[in-house]
Amino acid sequence: MTYVKINKIRKKILEILNIHKINIKIFEDTIDGLIWSSLRGIDSHGLNLFPQYLKEIISGRIDLKPNIKYRKKLNNFVSIDADHAMGHHACSKAVKYLINLSNKTGIAMGNVYNSSHCGAMSYFGFDNVKNGYLIIGMTQATPRVMLKNTKKVFYGNNPLSLICPINKKINFAYDSCITSISFNKIRYLDKKRKKLPPGVALDGLFKMTTDPKKAKYLMPIGDYKGTGLSLFVDILTGALSNMNMTNEVTSMYGDNIKNKRYLSQSFIVLNLKKICNLKNFKRNIYKLTNKIISSKRINKKLDEPKYPGQKENETFIKRSKIGIPLSDDFLRELEMAKFYV
Protein backbone atom coordinates (compact mmCIF):
# COMPACT_ATOMS: atom_id res chain seq x y z
CA MET A 1 0.00 0.00 0.00
CA THR A 2 1.35 3.41 -1.01
CA TYR A 3 0.12 6.74 0.35
CA VAL A 4 -0.20 9.23 -2.49
CA LYS A 5 -0.77 12.96 -2.00
CA ILE A 6 -3.78 14.55 -3.70
CA ASN A 7 -1.84 16.78 -6.10
CA LYS A 8 0.22 13.83 -7.30
CA ILE A 9 -2.74 11.56 -8.06
CA ARG A 10 -4.62 14.45 -9.70
CA LYS A 11 -1.59 15.12 -11.91
CA LYS A 12 -1.46 11.43 -12.89
CA ILE A 13 -5.16 11.37 -13.82
CA LEU A 14 -4.83 14.55 -15.90
CA GLU A 15 -1.86 13.00 -17.69
CA ILE A 16 -3.92 9.92 -18.62
CA LEU A 17 -6.84 12.07 -19.79
CA ASN A 18 -4.50 14.11 -21.96
CA ILE A 19 -3.06 10.96 -23.51
CA HIS A 20 -6.58 9.90 -24.50
CA LYS A 21 -7.44 13.48 -25.62
CA ILE A 22 -10.37 13.64 -23.19
CA ASN A 23 -11.90 17.04 -22.37
CA ILE A 24 -10.55 17.66 -18.87
CA LYS A 25 -13.14 20.36 -18.11
CA ILE A 26 -16.03 17.90 -18.45
CA PHE A 27 -14.15 15.44 -16.21
CA GLU A 28 -13.36 17.89 -13.39
CA ASP A 29 -16.41 17.02 -11.28
CA THR A 30 -15.57 13.33 -11.60
CA ILE A 31 -11.94 13.83 -10.56
CA ASP A 32 -13.03 15.92 -7.58
CA GLY A 33 -15.71 13.38 -6.64
CA LEU A 34 -13.36 10.40 -6.81
CA ILE A 35 -10.63 12.13 -4.79
CA TRP A 36 -13.19 13.39 -2.25
CA SER A 37 -14.58 9.87 -1.77
CA SER A 38 -11.12 8.37 -1.32
CA LEU A 39 -10.15 11.10 1.15
CA ARG A 40 -13.22 10.20 3.22
CA GLY A 41 -12.41 6.49 3.12
CA ILE A 42 -15.24 5.64 0.71
CA ASP A 43 -12.68 3.73 -1.37
CA SER A 44 -15.25 1.60 -3.19
CA HIS A 45 -16.57 4.79 -4.85
CA GLY A 46 -13.29 6.65 -4.98
CA LEU A 47 -10.24 6.55 -7.22
CA ASN A 48 -10.63 2.80 -7.74
CA LEU A 49 -13.48 3.61 -10.16
CA PHE A 50 -11.33 5.76 -12.47
CA PRO A 51 -10.19 2.90 -14.77
CA GLN A 52 -13.82 1.78 -15.22
CA TYR A 53 -14.98 5.33 -16.01
CA LEU A 54 -12.14 5.69 -18.51
CA LYS A 55 -13.22 2.50 -20.27
CA GLU A 56 -16.81 3.77 -20.41
CA ILE A 57 -15.66 7.02 -22.01
CA ILE A 58 -13.46 5.31 -24.58
CA SER A 59 -16.26 2.85 -25.44
CA GLY A 60 -18.74 5.65 -26.10
CA ARG A 61 -21.06 4.85 -23.18
CA ILE A 62 -20.43 8.37 -21.83
CA ASP A 63 -21.04 11.51 -23.88
CA LEU A 64 -18.23 14.02 -23.34
CA LYS A 65 -20.12 16.79 -25.12
CA PRO A 66 -23.52 16.50 -23.43
CA ASN A 67 -26.34 18.93 -24.02
CA ILE A 68 -27.83 18.98 -20.52
CA LYS A 69 -31.36 20.37 -20.54
CA TYR A 70 -33.38 21.78 -17.63
CA ARG A 71 -37.17 21.70 -17.86
CA LYS A 72 -38.97 23.50 -15.05
CA LYS A 73 -42.22 21.62 -14.42
CA LEU A 74 -43.24 23.74 -11.40
CA ASN A 75 -41.70 26.69 -9.58
CA ASN A 76 -39.65 24.28 -7.49
CA PHE A 77 -39.48 21.04 -9.53
CA VAL A 78 -37.03 20.55 -12.39
CA SER A 79 -36.63 17.68 -14.86
CA ILE A 80 -33.02 17.37 -16.06
CA ASP A 81 -31.92 15.47 -19.17
CA ALA A 82 -28.25 14.57 -18.54
CA ASP A 83 -27.72 13.47 -22.16
CA HIS A 84 -25.55 10.54 -20.96
CA ALA A 85 -22.96 12.81 -19.34
CA MET A 86 -20.60 11.67 -16.61
CA GLY A 87 -22.82 11.09 -13.58
CA HIS A 88 -20.65 13.30 -11.36
CA HIS A 89 -20.89 16.14 -13.88
CA ALA A 90 -24.66 15.90 -14.40
CA CYS A 91 -25.46 15.58 -10.67
CA SER A 92 -23.09 18.38 -9.65
CA LYS A 93 -24.74 20.75 -12.12
CA ALA A 94 -28.21 19.60 -11.01
CA VAL A 95 -27.54 20.24 -7.31
CA LYS A 96 -26.03 23.67 -8.00
CA TYR A 97 -29.14 24.54 -10.01
CA LEU A 98 -31.42 23.32 -7.19
CA ILE A 99 -29.50 25.23 -4.52
CA ASN A 100 -29.97 28.45 -6.49
CA LEU A 101 -33.64 27.62 -6.98
CA SER A 102 -34.13 26.90 -3.27
CA ASN A 103 -32.85 30.40 -2.49
CA LYS A 104 -36.16 31.58 -3.99
CA THR A 105 -38.55 28.73 -3.25
CA GLY A 106 -37.21 27.31 0.05
CA ILE A 107 -37.50 23.72 -1.21
CA ALA A 108 -36.46 22.49 -4.67
CA MET A 109 -36.47 19.03 -6.24
CA GLY A 110 -34.80 17.80 -9.39
CA ASN A 111 -35.08 14.52 -11.26
CA VAL A 112 -32.08 13.65 -13.45
CA TYR A 113 -32.45 11.11 -16.26
CA ASN A 114 -30.39 9.69 -19.14
CA SER A 115 -27.57 9.73 -16.61
CA SER A 116 -24.76 7.36 -15.63
CA HIS A 117 -22.97 6.12 -12.49
CA CYS A 118 -22.35 9.06 -10.15
CA GLY A 119 -20.27 7.64 -7.29
CA ALA A 120 -20.98 8.55 -3.66
CA MET A 121 -24.29 10.43 -3.29
CA SER A 122 -23.17 12.55 -0.32
CA TYR A 123 -20.55 14.25 -2.50
CA PHE A 124 -23.14 16.41 -4.23
CA GLY A 125 -23.56 19.69 -2.38
CA PHE A 126 -21.47 18.52 0.59
CA ASP A 127 -19.54 21.79 0.84
CA ASN A 128 -22.71 23.84 0.32
CA VAL A 129 -24.73 22.48 3.25
CA LYS A 130 -22.53 24.41 5.68
CA ASN A 131 -24.19 27.56 4.31
CA GLY A 132 -27.58 26.38 5.50
CA TYR A 133 -28.90 23.61 3.26
CA LEU A 134 -30.14 20.06 3.75
CA ILE A 135 -29.75 17.83 0.69
CA ILE A 136 -31.33 14.45 0.07
CA GLY A 137 -29.98 12.43 -2.88
CA MET A 138 -30.69 9.02 -4.36
CA THR A 139 -29.81 7.00 -7.44
CA GLN A 140 -30.64 3.78 -9.22
CA ALA A 141 -27.99 1.06 -9.27
CA THR A 142 -27.27 -2.34 -10.77
CA PRO A 143 -29.84 -4.99 -9.72
CA ARG A 144 -28.08 -7.38 -7.33
CA VAL A 145 -30.80 -8.45 -4.88
CA MET A 146 -33.04 -11.48 -5.34
CA LEU A 147 -36.84 -11.33 -5.31
CA LYS A 148 -37.66 -13.33 -2.18
CA ASN A 149 -38.32 -17.05 -2.61
CA THR A 150 -37.35 -16.93 -6.32
CA LYS A 151 -34.21 -17.17 -8.42
CA LYS A 152 -34.92 -13.80 -10.02
CA VAL A 153 -32.51 -10.88 -9.60
CA PHE A 154 -34.89 -8.00 -9.08
CA TYR A 155 -33.87 -5.14 -6.79
CA GLY A 156 -31.07 -2.61 -7.28
CA ASN A 157 -28.89 -1.77 -4.28
CA ASN A 158 -30.08 1.81 -4.76
CA PRO A 159 -28.16 4.31 -2.55
CA LEU A 160 -29.68 7.29 -0.80
CA SER A 161 -28.15 10.04 1.29
CA LEU A 162 -28.98 12.95 3.56
CA ILE A 163 -26.45 15.66 4.35
CA CYS A 164 -26.84 18.73 6.57
CA PRO A 165 -24.67 20.96 8.76
CA ILE A 166 -23.73 20.26 12.37
CA ASN A 167 -21.65 23.43 12.63
CA LYS A 168 -19.45 25.58 10.37
CA LYS A 169 -16.84 22.84 10.00
CA ILE A 170 -18.64 19.49 10.32
CA ASN A 171 -21.52 17.87 8.44
CA PHE A 172 -23.92 15.06 9.24
CA ALA A 173 -23.77 12.66 6.27
CA TYR A 174 -25.90 9.54 5.95
CA ASP A 175 -24.96 7.74 2.72
CA SER A 176 -25.84 4.09 2.20
CA CYS A 177 -27.11 1.59 -0.33
CA ILE A 178 -29.94 -0.78 0.63
CA THR A 179 -27.64 -3.81 0.83
CA SER A 180 -25.20 -4.78 3.56
CA ILE A 181 -22.34 -4.12 1.14
CA SER A 182 -22.03 -2.55 -2.32
CA PHE A 183 -20.72 -4.52 -5.29
CA ASN A 184 -18.02 -1.90 -5.86
CA LYS A 185 -16.91 -2.56 -2.26
CA ILE A 186 -16.76 -6.28 -3.09
CA ARG A 187 -14.57 -5.54 -6.11
CA TYR A 188 -12.42 -3.34 -3.91
CA LEU A 189 -12.00 -6.10 -1.28
CA ASP A 190 -11.20 -8.57 -4.07
CA LYS A 191 -8.38 -6.35 -5.28
CA LYS A 192 -7.08 -6.14 -1.70
CA ARG A 193 -7.36 -9.95 -1.45
CA LYS A 194 -9.66 -9.70 1.57
CA LYS A 195 -12.64 -11.87 2.47
CA LEU A 196 -16.17 -10.53 2.73
CA PRO A 197 -17.99 -10.26 6.06
CA PRO A 198 -20.33 -13.23 6.58
CA GLY A 199 -23.95 -12.97 5.51
CA VAL A 200 -23.66 -10.18 2.93
CA ALA A 201 -23.43 -11.96 -0.43
CA LEU A 202 -24.55 -15.07 -2.35
CA ASP A 203 -22.67 -17.00 -5.03
CA GLY A 204 -24.05 -18.18 -8.37
CA LEU A 205 -25.70 -21.16 -6.66
CA PHE A 206 -27.50 -18.86 -4.18
CA LYS A 207 -25.32 -19.95 -1.27
CA MET A 208 -23.69 -17.56 1.20
CA THR A 209 -20.07 -16.79 0.39
CA THR A 210 -17.21 -14.76 1.86
CA ASP A 211 -15.16 -15.09 -1.33
CA PRO A 212 -15.39 -11.79 -3.28
CA LYS A 213 -14.59 -13.63 -6.53
CA LYS A 214 -17.67 -15.83 -6.11
CA ALA A 215 -20.04 -13.10 -4.91
CA LYS A 216 -22.82 -12.49 -7.41
CA TYR A 217 -25.89 -11.39 -5.46
CA LEU A 218 -26.25 -9.11 -2.43
CA MET A 219 -28.31 -9.38 0.75
CA PRO A 220 -30.62 -6.46 1.59
CA ILE A 221 -30.50 -4.71 4.94
CA GLY A 222 -33.49 -5.58 7.11
CA ASP A 223 -34.88 -8.21 4.73
CA TYR A 224 -38.09 -6.85 3.11
CA LYS A 225 -37.45 -3.41 4.68
CA GLY A 226 -34.31 -3.09 2.56
CA THR A 227 -36.03 -4.17 -0.65
CA GLY A 228 -38.82 -1.72 0.16
CA LEU A 229 -36.22 1.06 0.31
CA SER A 230 -34.94 -0.07 -3.10
CA LEU A 231 -38.41 0.45 -4.56
CA PHE A 232 -38.68 3.75 -2.67
CA VAL A 233 -35.63 5.01 -4.60
CA ASP A 234 -36.79 3.54 -7.94
CA ILE A 235 -40.13 5.34 -7.64
CA LEU A 236 -38.53 8.71 -6.86
CA THR A 237 -35.97 8.32 -9.67
CA GLY A 238 -36.90 6.00 -12.54
CA ALA A 239 -40.69 6.27 -12.25
CA LEU A 240 -40.62 10.07 -12.27
CA SER A 241 -38.54 10.18 -15.43
CA ASN A 242 -39.91 7.11 -17.21
CA MET A 243 -36.53 5.36 -16.97
CA ASN A 244 -36.11 1.63 -16.38
CA MET A 245 -36.67 0.30 -12.86
CA THR A 246 -35.74 -2.75 -10.74
CA ASN A 247 -34.30 -5.60 -12.87
CA GLU A 248 -34.57 -3.58 -16.09
CA VAL A 249 -31.83 -1.20 -14.89
CA THR A 250 -28.60 -1.83 -16.79
CA SER A 251 -25.45 -3.13 -15.09
CA MET A 252 -22.23 -1.22 -14.58
CA TYR A 253 -20.21 -4.38 -15.21
CA GLY A 254 -21.04 -7.32 -17.45
CA ASP A 255 -23.35 -5.58 -19.91
CA ASN A 256 -21.97 -4.35 -23.23
CA ILE A 257 -19.84 -1.38 -22.16
CA LYS A 258 -20.83 0.51 -25.31
CA ASN A 259 -24.48 0.59 -24.21
CA LYS A 260 -25.78 3.70 -22.45
CA ARG A 261 -27.00 3.13 -18.89
CA TYR A 262 -30.10 5.37 -18.79
CA LEU A 263 -29.87 5.85 -15.02
CA SER A 264 -31.91 8.31 -13.00
CA GLN A 265 -31.05 10.32 -9.87
CA SER A 266 -33.19 12.63 -7.73
CA PHE A 267 -32.23 15.41 -5.33
CA ILE A 268 -34.22 17.45 -2.84
CA VAL A 269 -32.67 20.67 -1.51
CA LEU A 270 -34.05 22.42 1.58
CA ASN A 271 -32.93 25.99 2.23
CA LEU A 272 -32.90 25.82 6.03
CA LYS A 273 -32.69 29.60 6.43
CA LYS A 274 -36.04 29.94 4.69
CA ILE A 275 -37.97 27.11 6.33
CA CYS A 276 -36.68 27.03 9.91
CA ASN A 277 -34.39 28.75 12.38
CA LEU A 278 -30.92 27.69 11.15
CA LYS A 279 -29.23 28.40 14.47
CA ASN A 280 -31.72 26.21 16.35
CA PHE A 281 -31.49 23.51 13.68
CA LYS A 282 -27.70 23.28 14.03
CA ARG A 283 -28.01 23.31 17.82
CA ASN A 284 -30.42 20.38 17.70
CA ILE A 285 -28.25 18.37 15.31
CA TYR A 286 -25.16 19.11 17.41
CA LYS A 287 -26.99 17.99 20.56
CA LEU A 288 -28.09 14.80 18.80
CA THR A 289 -24.63 13.89 17.52
CA ASN A 290 -22.99 14.80 20.83
CA LYS A 291 -25.31 12.38 22.66
CA ILE A 292 -24.11 9.63 20.32
CA ILE A 293 -20.41 10.46 20.73
CA SER A 294 -20.58 10.78 24.51
CA SER A 295 -22.46 7.50 25.08
CA LYS A 296 -20.52 5.01 27.18
CA ARG A 297 -19.38 1.84 25.44
CA ILE A 298 -20.40 -1.53 26.93
CA ASN A 299 -17.44 -3.33 25.33
CA LYS A 300 -14.28 -1.25 24.95
CA LYS A 301 -12.89 -3.75 22.46
CA LEU A 302 -15.58 -2.75 19.97
CA ASP A 303 -15.85 0.52 18.06
CA GLU A 304 -17.20 3.56 19.86
CA PRO A 305 -20.61 4.97 18.83
CA LYS A 306 -20.42 7.35 15.87
CA TYR A 307 -22.97 9.50 14.07
CA PRO A 308 -23.39 9.11 10.28
CA GLY A 309 -20.42 10.74 8.56
CA GLN A 310 -18.21 11.01 11.67
CA LYS A 311 -15.81 8.26 10.65
CA GLU A 312 -15.53 9.73 7.15
CA ASN A 313 -14.93 13.23 8.60
CA GLU A 314 -12.06 11.85 10.67
CA THR A 315 -10.62 9.90 7.75
CA PHE A 316 -10.77 13.01 5.55
CA ILE A 317 -8.62 14.98 8.01
CA LYS A 318 -6.10 12.16 8.30
CA ARG A 319 -5.80 11.40 4.57
CA SER A 320 -5.62 15.08 3.64
CA LYS A 321 -2.35 15.14 5.58
CA ILE A 322 -0.75 11.78 4.79
CA GLY A 323 -2.29 11.02 1.38
CA ILE A 324 -4.67 8.42 -0.05
CA PRO A 325 -3.69 4.75 0.41
CA LEU A 326 -3.54 3.06 -3.00
CA SER A 327 -2.73 -0.59 -3.63
CA ASP A 328 0.11 -1.70 -5.90
CA ASP A 329 -2.47 -3.41 -8.11
CA PHE A 330 -4.35 -0.15 -8.57
CA LEU A 331 -1.18 1.80 -9.32
CA ARG A 332 -0.28 -0.77 -11.98
CA GLU A 333 -3.82 -0.54 -13.39
CA LEU A 334 -3.42 3.24 -13.52
CA GLU A 335 -0.26 2.83 -15.60
CA MET A 336 -2.08 0.40 -17.91
CA ALA A 337 -4.88 2.95 -18.34
CA LYS A 338 -2.55 4.99 -20.54
CA PHE A 339 -2.77 2.27 -23.15
CA TYR A 340 -6.53 1.60 -23.19
CA VAL A 341 -7.91 1.52 -26.71
Coordinates of C-alpha atoms in Angstrom, one line a residue:
M1 CA 0.0 0.0 0.0
T2 CA 1.4 3.4 -1.0
Y3 CA 0.1 6.7 0.3
V4 CA -0.2 9.2 -2.5
K5 CA -0.8 13.0 -2.0
I6 CA -3.8 14.6 -3.7
N7 CA -1.8 16.8 -6.1
K8 CA 0.2 13.8 -7.3
I9 CA -2.7 11.6 -8.1
R10 CA -4.6 14.5 -9.7
K11 CA -1.6 15.1 -11.9
K12 CA -1.5 11.4 -12.9
I13 CA -5.2 11.4 -13.8
L14 CA -4.8 14.5 -15.9
E15 CA -1.9 13.0 -17.7
I16 CA -3.9 9.9 -18.6
L17 CA -6.8 12.1 -19.8
N18 CA -4.5 14.1 -22.0
I19 CA -3.1 11.0 -23.5
H20 CA -6.6 9.9 -24.5
K21 CA -7.4 13.5 -25.6
I22 CA -10.4 13.6 -23.2
N23 CA -11.9 17.0 -22.4
I24 CA -10.6 17.7 -18.9
K25 CA -13.1 20.4 -18.1
I26 CA -16.0 17.9 -18.5
F27 CA -14.2 15.4 -16.2
E28 CA -13.4 17.9 -13.4
D29 CA -16.4 17.0 -11.3
T30 CA -15.6 13.3 -11.6
I31 CA -11.9 13.8 -10.6
D32 CA -13.0 15.9 -7.6
G33 CA -15.7 13.4 -6.6
L34 CA -13.4 10.4 -6.8
I35 CA -10.6 12.1 -4.8
W36 CA -13.2 13.4 -2.3
S37 CA -14.6 9.9 -1.8
S38 CA -11.1 8.4 -1.3
L39 CA -10.1 11.1 1.1
R40 CA -13.2 10.2 3.2
G41 CA -12.4 6.5 3.1
I42 CA -15.2 5.6 0.7
D43 CA -12.7 3.7 -1.4
S44 CA -15.2 1.6 -3.2
H45 CA -16.6 4.8 -4.9
G46 CA -13.3 6.7 -5.0
L47 CA -10.2 6.6 -7.2
N48 CA -10.6 2.8 -7.7
L49 CA -13.5 3.6 -10.2
F50 CA -11.3 5.8 -12.5
P51 CA -10.2 2.9 -14.8
Q52 CA -13.8 1.8 -15.2
Y53 CA -15.0 5.3 -16.0
L54 CA -12.1 5.7 -18.5
K55 CA -13.2 2.5 -20.3
E56 CA -16.8 3.8 -20.4
I57 CA -15.7 7.0 -22.0
I58 CA -13.5 5.3 -24.6
S59 CA -16.3 2.8 -25.4
G60 CA -18.7 5.7 -26.1
R61 CA -21.1 4.8 -23.2
I62 CA -20.4 8.4 -21.8
D63 CA -21.0 11.5 -23.9
L64 CA -18.2 14.0 -23.3
K65 CA -20.1 16.8 -25.1
P66 CA -23.5 16.5 -23.4
N67 CA -26.3 18.9 -24.0
I68 CA -27.8 19.0 -20.5
K69 CA -31.4 20.4 -20.5
Y70 CA -33.4 21.8 -17.6
R71 CA -37.2 21.7 -17.9
K72 CA -39.0 23.5 -15.1
K73 CA -42.2 21.6 -14.4
L74 CA -43.2 23.7 -11.4
N75 CA -41.7 26.7 -9.6
N76 CA -39.6 24.3 -7.5
F77 CA -39.5 21.0 -9.5
V78 CA -37.0 20.5 -12.4
S79 CA -36.6 17.7 -14.9
I80 CA -33.0 17.4 -16.1
D81 CA -31.9 15.5 -19.2
A82 CA -28.3 14.6 -18.5
D83 CA -27.7 13.5 -22.2
H84 CA -25.5 10.5 -21.0
A85 CA -23.0 12.8 -19.3
M86 CA -20.6 11.7 -16.6
G87 CA -22.8 11.1 -13.6
H88 CA -20.7 13.3 -11.4
H89 CA -20.9 16.1 -13.9
A90 CA -24.7 15.9 -14.4
C91 CA -25.5 15.6 -10.7
S92 CA -23.1 18.4 -9.7
K93 CA -24.7 20.8 -12.1
A94 CA -28.2 19.6 -11.0
V95 CA -27.5 20.2 -7.3
K96 CA -26.0 23.7 -8.0
Y97 CA -29.1 24.5 -10.0
L98 CA -31.4 23.3 -7.2
I99 CA -29.5 25.2 -4.5
N100 CA -30.0 28.4 -6.5
L101 CA -33.6 27.6 -7.0
S102 CA -34.1 26.9 -3.3
N103 CA -32.9 30.4 -2.5
K104 CA -36.2 31.6 -4.0
T105 CA -38.5 28.7 -3.2
G106 CA -37.2 27.3 0.1
I107 CA -37.5 23.7 -1.2
A108 CA -36.5 22.5 -4.7
M109 CA -36.5 19.0 -6.2
G110 CA -34.8 17.8 -9.4
N111 CA -35.1 14.5 -11.3
V112 CA -32.1 13.7 -13.5
Y113 CA -32.5 11.1 -16.3
N114 CA -30.4 9.7 -19.1
S115 CA -27.6 9.7 -16.6
S116 CA -24.8 7.4 -15.6
H117 CA -23.0 6.1 -12.5
C118 CA -22.3 9.1 -10.2
G119 CA -20.3 7.6 -7.3
A120 CA -21.0 8.6 -3.7
M121 CA -24.3 10.4 -3.3
S122 CA -23.2 12.5 -0.3
Y123 CA -20.5 14.3 -2.5
F124 CA -23.1 16.4 -4.2
G125 CA -23.6 19.7 -2.4
F126 CA -21.5 18.5 0.6
D127 CA -19.5 21.8 0.8
N128 CA -22.7 23.8 0.3
V129 CA -24.7 22.5 3.2
K130 CA -22.5 24.4 5.7
N131 CA -24.2 27.6 4.3
G132 CA -27.6 26.4 5.5
Y133 CA -28.9 23.6 3.3
L134 CA -30.1 20.1 3.8
I135 CA -29.8 17.8 0.7
I136 CA -31.3 14.4 0.1
G137 CA -30.0 12.4 -2.9
M138 CA -30.7 9.0 -4.4
T139 CA -29.8 7.0 -7.4
Q140 CA -30.6 3.8 -9.2
A141 CA -28.0 1.1 -9.3
T142 CA -27.3 -2.3 -10.8
P143 CA -29.8 -5.0 -9.7
R144 CA -28.1 -7.4 -7.3
V145 CA -30.8 -8.5 -4.9
M146 CA -33.0 -11.5 -5.3
L147 CA -36.8 -11.3 -5.3
K148 CA -37.7 -13.3 -2.2
N149 CA -38.3 -17.1 -2.6
T150 CA -37.4 -16.9 -6.3
K151 CA -34.2 -17.2 -8.4
K152 CA -34.9 -13.8 -10.0
V153 CA -32.5 -10.9 -9.6
F154 CA -34.9 -8.0 -9.1
Y155 CA -33.9 -5.1 -6.8
G156 CA -31.1 -2.6 -7.3
N157 CA -28.9 -1.8 -4.3
N158 CA -30.1 1.8 -4.8
P159 CA -28.2 4.3 -2.6
L160 CA -29.7 7.3 -0.8
S161 CA -28.1 10.0 1.3
L162 CA -29.0 13.0 3.6
I163 CA -26.4 15.7 4.3
C164 CA -26.8 18.7 6.6
P165 CA -24.7 21.0 8.8
I166 CA -23.7 20.3 12.4
N167 CA -21.7 23.4 12.6
K168 CA -19.4 25.6 10.4
K169 CA -16.8 22.8 10.0
I170 CA -18.6 19.5 10.3
N171 CA -21.5 17.9 8.4
F172 CA -23.9 15.1 9.2
A173 CA -23.8 12.7 6.3
Y174 CA -25.9 9.5 6.0
D175 CA -25.0 7.7 2.7
S176 CA -25.8 4.1 2.2
C177 CA -27.1 1.6 -0.3
I178 CA -29.9 -0.8 0.6
T179 CA -27.6 -3.8 0.8
S180 CA -25.2 -4.8 3.6
I181 CA -22.3 -4.1 1.1
S182 CA -22.0 -2.6 -2.3
F183 CA -20.7 -4.5 -5.3
N184 CA -18.0 -1.9 -5.9
K185 CA -16.9 -2.6 -2.3
I186 CA -16.8 -6.3 -3.1
R187 CA -14.6 -5.5 -6.1
Y188 CA -12.4 -3.3 -3.9
L189 CA -12.0 -6.1 -1.3
D190 CA -11.2 -8.6 -4.1
K191 CA -8.4 -6.3 -5.3
K192 CA -7.1 -6.1 -1.7
R193 CA -7.4 -10.0 -1.4
K194 CA -9.7 -9.7 1.6
K195 CA -12.6 -11.9 2.5
L196 CA -16.2 -10.5 2.7
P197 CA -18.0 -10.3 6.1
P198 CA -20.3 -13.2 6.6
G199 CA -24.0 -13.0 5.5
V200 CA -23.7 -10.2 2.9
A201 CA -23.4 -12.0 -0.4
L202 CA -24.5 -15.1 -2.4
D203 CA -22.7 -17.0 -5.0
G204 CA -24.0 -18.2 -8.4
L205 CA -25.7 -21.2 -6.7
F206 CA -27.5 -18.9 -4.2
K207 CA -25.3 -19.9 -1.3
M208 CA -23.7 -17.6 1.2
T209 CA -20.1 -16.8 0.4
T210 CA -17.2 -14.8 1.9
D211 CA -15.2 -15.1 -1.3
P212 CA -15.4 -11.8 -3.3
K213 CA -14.6 -13.6 -6.5
K214 CA -17.7 -15.8 -6.1
A215 CA -20.0 -13.1 -4.9
K216 CA -22.8 -12.5 -7.4
Y217 CA -25.9 -11.4 -5.5
L218 CA -26.2 -9.1 -2.4
M219 CA -28.3 -9.4 0.8
P220 CA -30.6 -6.5 1.6
I221 CA -30.5 -4.7 4.9
G222 CA -33.5 -5.6 7.1
D223 CA -34.9 -8.2 4.7
Y224 CA -38.1 -6.8 3.1
K225 CA -37.4 -3.4 4.7
G226 CA -34.3 -3.1 2.6
T227 CA -36.0 -4.2 -0.6
G228 CA -38.8 -1.7 0.2
L229 CA -36.2 1.1 0.3
S230 CA -34.9 -0.1 -3.1
L231 CA -38.4 0.5 -4.6
F232 CA -38.7 3.7 -2.7
V233 CA -35.6 5.0 -4.6
D234 CA -36.8 3.5 -7.9
I235 CA -40.1 5.3 -7.6
L236 CA -38.5 8.7 -6.9
T237 CA -36.0 8.3 -9.7
G238 CA -36.9 6.0 -12.5
A239 CA -40.7 6.3 -12.3
L240 CA -40.6 10.1 -12.3
S241 CA -38.5 10.2 -15.4
N242 CA -39.9 7.1 -17.2
M243 CA -36.5 5.4 -17.0
N244 CA -36.1 1.6 -16.4
M245 CA -36.7 0.3 -12.9
T246 CA -35.7 -2.7 -10.7
N247 CA -34.3 -5.6 -12.9
E248 CA -34.6 -3.6 -16.1
V249 CA -31.8 -1.2 -14.9
T250 CA -28.6 -1.8 -16.8
S251 CA -25.4 -3.1 -15.1
M252 CA -22.2 -1.2 -14.6
Y253 CA -20.2 -4.4 -15.2
G254 CA -21.0 -7.3 -17.4
D255 CA -23.3 -5.6 -19.9
N256 CA -22.0 -4.3 -23.2
I257 CA -19.8 -1.4 -22.2
K258 CA -20.8 0.5 -25.3
N259 CA -24.5 0.6 -24.2
K260 CA -25.8 3.7 -22.4
R261 CA -27.0 3.1 -18.9
Y262 CA -30.1 5.4 -18.8
L263 CA -29.9 5.9 -15.0
S264 CA -31.9 8.3 -13.0
Q265 CA -31.1 10.3 -9.9
S266 CA -33.2 12.6 -7.7
F267 CA -32.2 15.4 -5.3
I268 CA -34.2 17.5 -2.8
V269 CA -32.7 20.7 -1.5
L270 CA -34.0 22.4 1.6
N271 CA -32.9 26.0 2.2
L272 CA -32.9 25.8 6.0
K273 CA -32.7 29.6 6.4
K274 CA -36.0 29.9 4.7
I275 CA -38.0 27.1 6.3
C276 CA -36.7 27.0 9.9
N277 CA -34.4 28.7 12.4
L278 CA -30.9 27.7 11.1
K279 CA -29.2 28.4 14.5
N280 CA -31.7 26.2 16.3
F281 CA -31.5 23.5 13.7
K282 CA -27.7 23.3 14.0
R283 CA -28.0 23.3 17.8
N284 CA -30.4 20.4 17.7
I285 CA -28.2 18.4 15.3
Y286 CA -25.2 19.1 17.4
K287 CA -27.0 18.0 20.6
L288 CA -28.1 14.8 18.8
T289 CA -24.6 13.9 17.5
N290 CA -23.0 14.8 20.8
K291 CA -25.3 12.4 22.7
I292 CA -24.1 9.6 20.3
I293 CA -20.4 10.5 20.7
S294 CA -20.6 10.8 24.5
S295 CA -22.5 7.5 25.1
K296 CA -20.5 5.0 27.2
R297 CA -19.4 1.8 25.4
I298 CA -20.4 -1.5 26.9
N299 CA -17.4 -3.3 25.3
K300 CA -14.3 -1.2 25.0
K301 CA -12.9 -3.8 22.5
L302 CA -15.6 -2.8 20.0
D303 CA -15.9 0.5 18.1
E304 CA -17.2 3.6 19.9
P305 CA -20.6 5.0 18.8
K306 CA -20.4 7.3 15.9
Y307 CA -23.0 9.5 14.1
P308 CA -23.4 9.1 10.3
G309 CA -20.4 10.7 8.6
Q310 CA -18.2 11.0 11.7
K311 CA -15.8 8.3 10.7
E312 CA -15.5 9.7 7.2
N313 CA -14.9 13.2 8.6
E314 CA -12.1 11.9 10.7
T315 CA -10.6 9.9 7.8
F316 CA -10.8 13.0 5.6
I317 CA -8.6 15.0 8.0
K318 CA -6.1 12.2 8.3
R319 CA -5.8 11.4 4.6
S320 CA -5.6 15.1 3.6
K321 CA -2.3 15.1 5.6
I322 CA -0.7 11.8 4.8
G323 CA -2.3 11.0 1.4
I324 CA -4.7 8.4 -0.1
P325 CA -3.7 4.7 0.4
L326 CA -3.5 3.1 -3.0
S327 CA -2.7 -0.6 -3.6
D328 CA 0.1 -1.7 -5.9
D329 CA -2.5 -3.4 -8.1
F330 CA -4.4 -0.1 -8.6
L331 CA -1.2 1.8 -9.3
R332 CA -0.3 -0.8 -12.0
E333 CA -3.8 -0.5 -13.4
L334 CA -3.4 3.2 -13.5
E335 CA -0.3 2.8 -15.6
M336 CA -2.1 0.4 -17.9
A337 CA -4.9 3.0 -18.3
K338 CA -2.6 5.0 -20.5
F339 CA -2.8 2.3 -23.2
Y340 CA -6.5 1.6 -23.2
V341 CA -7.9 1.5 -26.7

